[in-house]
mmCIF file of C-alpha atoms in Angstrom:
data_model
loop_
_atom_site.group_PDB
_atom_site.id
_atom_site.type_symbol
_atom_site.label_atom_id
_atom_site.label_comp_id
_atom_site.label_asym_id
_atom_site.label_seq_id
_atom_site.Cartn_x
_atom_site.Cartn_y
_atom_site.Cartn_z
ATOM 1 C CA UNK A 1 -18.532 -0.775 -11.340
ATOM 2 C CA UNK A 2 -16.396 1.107 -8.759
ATOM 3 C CA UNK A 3 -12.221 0.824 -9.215
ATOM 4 C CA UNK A 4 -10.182 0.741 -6.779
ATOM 5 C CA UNK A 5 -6.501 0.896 -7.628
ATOM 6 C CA UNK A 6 -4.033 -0.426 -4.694
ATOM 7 C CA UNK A 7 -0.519 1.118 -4.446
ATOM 8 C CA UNK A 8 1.467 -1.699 -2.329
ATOM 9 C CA UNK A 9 4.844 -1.369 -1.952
ATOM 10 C CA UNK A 10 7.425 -0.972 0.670
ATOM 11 C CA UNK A 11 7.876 2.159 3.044
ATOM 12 C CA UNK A 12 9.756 4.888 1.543
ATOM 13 C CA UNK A 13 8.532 3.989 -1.765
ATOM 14 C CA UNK A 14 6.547 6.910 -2.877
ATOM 15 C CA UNK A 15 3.053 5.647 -2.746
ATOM 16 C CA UNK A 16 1.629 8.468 -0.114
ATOM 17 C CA UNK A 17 3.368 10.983 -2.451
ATOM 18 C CA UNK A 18 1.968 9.141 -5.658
ATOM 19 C CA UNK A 19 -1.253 9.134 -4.019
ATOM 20 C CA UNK A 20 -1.804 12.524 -3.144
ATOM 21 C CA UNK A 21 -0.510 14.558 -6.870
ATOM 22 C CA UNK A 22 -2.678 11.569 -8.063
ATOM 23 C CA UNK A 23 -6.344 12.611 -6.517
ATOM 24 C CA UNK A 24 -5.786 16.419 -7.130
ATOM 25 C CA UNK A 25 -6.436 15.698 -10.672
ATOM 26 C CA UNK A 26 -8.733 12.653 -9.567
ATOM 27 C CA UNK A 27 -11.591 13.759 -6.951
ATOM 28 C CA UNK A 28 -13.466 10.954 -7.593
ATOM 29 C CA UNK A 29 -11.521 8.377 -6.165
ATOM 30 C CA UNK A 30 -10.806 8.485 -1.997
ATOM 31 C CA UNK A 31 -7.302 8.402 -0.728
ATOM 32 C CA UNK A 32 -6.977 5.089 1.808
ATOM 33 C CA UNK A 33 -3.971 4.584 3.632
ATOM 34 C CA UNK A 34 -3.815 1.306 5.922
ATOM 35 C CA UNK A 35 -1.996 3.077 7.999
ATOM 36 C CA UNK A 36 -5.033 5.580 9.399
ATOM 37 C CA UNK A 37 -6.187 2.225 10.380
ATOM 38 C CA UNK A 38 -3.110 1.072 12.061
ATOM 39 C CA UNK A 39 -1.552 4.663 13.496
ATOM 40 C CA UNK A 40 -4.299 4.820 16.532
ATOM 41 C CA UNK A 41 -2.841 1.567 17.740
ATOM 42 C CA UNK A 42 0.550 2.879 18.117
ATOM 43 C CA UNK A 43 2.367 3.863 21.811
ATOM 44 C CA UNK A 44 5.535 4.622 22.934
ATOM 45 C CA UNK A 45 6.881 0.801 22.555
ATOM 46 C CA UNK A 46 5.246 0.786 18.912
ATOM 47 C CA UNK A 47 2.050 -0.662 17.018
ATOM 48 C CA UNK A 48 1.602 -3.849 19.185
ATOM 49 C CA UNK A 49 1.284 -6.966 16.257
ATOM 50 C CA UNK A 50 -1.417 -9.152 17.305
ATOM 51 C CA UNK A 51 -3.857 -5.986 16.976
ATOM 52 C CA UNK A 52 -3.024 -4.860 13.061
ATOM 53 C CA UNK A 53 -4.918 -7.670 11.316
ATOM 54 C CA UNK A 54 -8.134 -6.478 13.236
ATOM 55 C CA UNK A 55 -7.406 -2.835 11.911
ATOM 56 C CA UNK A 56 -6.604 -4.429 8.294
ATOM 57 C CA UNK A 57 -10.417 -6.722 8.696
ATOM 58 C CA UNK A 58 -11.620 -3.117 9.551
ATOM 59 C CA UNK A 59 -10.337 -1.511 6.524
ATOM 60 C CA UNK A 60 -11.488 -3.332 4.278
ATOM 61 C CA UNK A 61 -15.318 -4.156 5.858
ATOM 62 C CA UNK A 62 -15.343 -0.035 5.041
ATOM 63 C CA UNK A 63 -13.874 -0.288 1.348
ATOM 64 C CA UNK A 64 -16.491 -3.163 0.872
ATOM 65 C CA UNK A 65 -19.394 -0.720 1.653
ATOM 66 C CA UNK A 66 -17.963 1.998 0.155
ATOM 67 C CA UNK A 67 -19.973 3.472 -3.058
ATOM 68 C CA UNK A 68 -17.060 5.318 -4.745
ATOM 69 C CA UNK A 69 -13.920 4.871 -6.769
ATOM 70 C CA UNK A 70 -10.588 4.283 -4.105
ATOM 71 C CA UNK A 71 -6.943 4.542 -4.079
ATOM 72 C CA UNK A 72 -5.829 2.451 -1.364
ATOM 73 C CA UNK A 73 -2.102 2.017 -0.005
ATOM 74 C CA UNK A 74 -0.829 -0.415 2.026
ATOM 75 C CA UNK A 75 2.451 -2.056 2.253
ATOM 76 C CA UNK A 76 4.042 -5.389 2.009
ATOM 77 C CA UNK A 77 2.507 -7.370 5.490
ATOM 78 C CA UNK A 78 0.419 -9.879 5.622
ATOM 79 C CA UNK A 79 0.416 -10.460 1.777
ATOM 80 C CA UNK A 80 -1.568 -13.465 2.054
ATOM 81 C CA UNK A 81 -4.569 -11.653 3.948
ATOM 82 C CA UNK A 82 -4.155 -8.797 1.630
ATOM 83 C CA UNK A 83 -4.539 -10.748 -1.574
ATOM 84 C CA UNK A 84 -6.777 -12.747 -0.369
ATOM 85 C CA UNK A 85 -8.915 -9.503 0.041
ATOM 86 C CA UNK A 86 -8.086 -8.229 -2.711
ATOM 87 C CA UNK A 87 -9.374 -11.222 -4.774
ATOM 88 C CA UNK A 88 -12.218 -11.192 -2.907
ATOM 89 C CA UNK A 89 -13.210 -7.427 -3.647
ATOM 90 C CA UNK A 90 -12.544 -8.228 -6.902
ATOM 91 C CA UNK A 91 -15.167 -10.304 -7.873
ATOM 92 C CA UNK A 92 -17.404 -6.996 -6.800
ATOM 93 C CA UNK A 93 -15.293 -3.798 -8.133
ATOM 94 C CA UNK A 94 -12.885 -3.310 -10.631
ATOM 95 C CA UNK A 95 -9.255 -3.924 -8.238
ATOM 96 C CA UNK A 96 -6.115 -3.208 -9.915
ATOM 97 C CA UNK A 97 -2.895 -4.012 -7.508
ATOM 98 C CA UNK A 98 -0.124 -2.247 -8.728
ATOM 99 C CA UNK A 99 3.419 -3.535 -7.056
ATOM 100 C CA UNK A 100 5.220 -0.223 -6.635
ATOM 101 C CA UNK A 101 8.710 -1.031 -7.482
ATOM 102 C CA UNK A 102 11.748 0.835 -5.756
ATOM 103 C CA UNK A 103 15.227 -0.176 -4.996
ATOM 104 C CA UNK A 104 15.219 -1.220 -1.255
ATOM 105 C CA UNK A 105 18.440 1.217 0.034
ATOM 106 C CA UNK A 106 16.380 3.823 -1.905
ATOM 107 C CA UNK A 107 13.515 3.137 0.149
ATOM 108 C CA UNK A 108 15.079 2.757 3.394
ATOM 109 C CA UNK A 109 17.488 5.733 2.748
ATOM 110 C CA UNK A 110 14.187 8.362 2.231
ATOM 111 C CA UNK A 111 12.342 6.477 5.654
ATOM 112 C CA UNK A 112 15.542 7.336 7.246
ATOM 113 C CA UNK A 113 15.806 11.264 6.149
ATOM 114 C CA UNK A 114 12.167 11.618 7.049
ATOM 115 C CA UNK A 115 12.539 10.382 10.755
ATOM 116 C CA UNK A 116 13.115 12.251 13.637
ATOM 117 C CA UNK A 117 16.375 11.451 15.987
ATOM 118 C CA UNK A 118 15.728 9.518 19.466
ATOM 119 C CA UNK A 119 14.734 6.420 21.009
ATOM 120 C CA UNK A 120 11.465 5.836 18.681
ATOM 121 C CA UNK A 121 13.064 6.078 15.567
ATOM 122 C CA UNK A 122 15.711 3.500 16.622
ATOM 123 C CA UNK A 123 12.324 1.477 17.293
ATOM 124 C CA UNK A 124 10.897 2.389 14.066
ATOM 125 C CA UNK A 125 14.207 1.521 12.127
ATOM 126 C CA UNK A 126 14.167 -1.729 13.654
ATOM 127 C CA UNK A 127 10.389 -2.089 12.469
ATOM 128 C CA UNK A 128 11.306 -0.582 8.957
ATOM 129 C CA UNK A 129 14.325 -3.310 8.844
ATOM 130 C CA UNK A 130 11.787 -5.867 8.882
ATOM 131 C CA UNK A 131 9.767 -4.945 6.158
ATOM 132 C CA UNK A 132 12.322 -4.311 4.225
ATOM 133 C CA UNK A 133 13.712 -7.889 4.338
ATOM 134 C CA UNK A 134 10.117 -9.132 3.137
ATOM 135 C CA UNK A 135 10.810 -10.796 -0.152
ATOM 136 C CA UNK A 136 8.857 -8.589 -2.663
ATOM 137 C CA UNK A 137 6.970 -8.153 -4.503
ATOM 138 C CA UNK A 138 7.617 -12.294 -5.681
ATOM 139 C CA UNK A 139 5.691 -13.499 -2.520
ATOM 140 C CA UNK A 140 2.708 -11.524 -3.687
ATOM 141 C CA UNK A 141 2.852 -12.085 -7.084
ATOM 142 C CA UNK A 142 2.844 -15.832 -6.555
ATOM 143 C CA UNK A 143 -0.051 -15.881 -4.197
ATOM 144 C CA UNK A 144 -2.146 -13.051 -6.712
ATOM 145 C CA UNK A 145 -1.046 -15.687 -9.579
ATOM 146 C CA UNK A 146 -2.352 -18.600 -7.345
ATOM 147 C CA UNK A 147 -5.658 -16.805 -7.002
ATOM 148 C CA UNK A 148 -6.332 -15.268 -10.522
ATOM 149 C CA UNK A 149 -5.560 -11.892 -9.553
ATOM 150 C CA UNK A 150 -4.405 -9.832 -12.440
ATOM 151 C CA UNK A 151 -1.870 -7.636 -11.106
ATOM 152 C CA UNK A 152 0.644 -4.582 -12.259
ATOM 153 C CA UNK A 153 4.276 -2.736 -11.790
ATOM 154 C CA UNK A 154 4.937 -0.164 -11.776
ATOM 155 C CA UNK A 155 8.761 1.557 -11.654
ATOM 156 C CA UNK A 156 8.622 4.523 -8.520
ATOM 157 C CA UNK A 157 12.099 6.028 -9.990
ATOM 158 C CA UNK A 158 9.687 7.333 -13.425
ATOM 159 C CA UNK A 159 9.056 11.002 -13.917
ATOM 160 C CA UNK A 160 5.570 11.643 -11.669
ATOM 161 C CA UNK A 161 3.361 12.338 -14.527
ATOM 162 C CA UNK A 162 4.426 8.893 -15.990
ATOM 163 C CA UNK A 163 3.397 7.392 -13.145
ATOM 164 C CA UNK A 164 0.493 9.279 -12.851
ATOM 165 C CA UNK A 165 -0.728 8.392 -16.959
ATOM 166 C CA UNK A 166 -0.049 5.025 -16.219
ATOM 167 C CA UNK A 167 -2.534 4.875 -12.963
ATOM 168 C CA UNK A 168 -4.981 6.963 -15.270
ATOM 169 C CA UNK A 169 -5.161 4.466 -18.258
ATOM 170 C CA UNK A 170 -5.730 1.583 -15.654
ATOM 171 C CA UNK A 171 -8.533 3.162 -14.933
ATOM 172 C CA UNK A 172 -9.660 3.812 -19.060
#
């Protein structure tokens, strides 16, 4: 039965980082990132919101089909929908949500060093504000809980390789 293990977490929190020291060591799974889904949508005024849940339905009608082992990221939106998914792939592959846990000033502090100055990143820090006001990961826990979804933390400020064992014996 295929795994796939889903980093979700807020932006900043190290889950693109995580993901990529995690599949040099692990070629069998394939790196997803919502956002290669959501990034052709984007213009100069932003990613227009009434058009990401179509990119999201996308996403995961192509992780449904898909034959081999995944490490999927996505972030803290539409935690209902993404559950909900989640459940549902579960009852086919082997899902393990994992809550990436990291202090929110943390988080926005590293999107802020990472963008550049201007007009869009006073857009995008508006946009990251958002997200980062999301209550999580409680909201998602209570709706995974609701559903049966067996879910997992993990704590982005340990050493990489910690993190990295503790994605590996998920998958044991």
């Amino acid at each position: 039965m295929n795994k796939i293990l889903v980093l979700i977490g807020r932006p900043g929190a190290g889950k693109s980082y995580l993901t990529k020291k995690f599949i040099k060591n692990h070629q069998n799974f394939t790196p997803i990132d919502v956002w290669m889904y959501i990034k052709p949508l984007q213009t100069n005024k932003g990613v227009p919101e009434d058009k990401i849940l179509d990119r999201y339905k996308l996403m995961y009608k192509e992780i449904e089909g898909m034959p081999s082992d995944i490490l999927l990221e996505i972030g803290t939106n539409y935690f209902e929908y993404n559950i909900k998914k989640l459940y549902q792939l579960s009852l086919k592959k082997k899902v393990y949500p994992i809550f990436c846990l990291l202090d929110t000033a943390i988080c926005r502090q590293r999107c802020i060093n990472r963008t550049k100055r201007g007009e869009q990143e006073h857009k995008r820090r508006r946009a990251l504000e958002i997200r980062f006001k999301k209550i999580f990961p409680d909201n998602h826990k209570k709706f995974a809980d609701k559903l049966g979804l067996t879910y997992f933390e993990m704590d982005m400020l340990k050493p990489l390789n910690i993190r990295i064992k503790y994605l590996e014996n998920l998958c044991n």
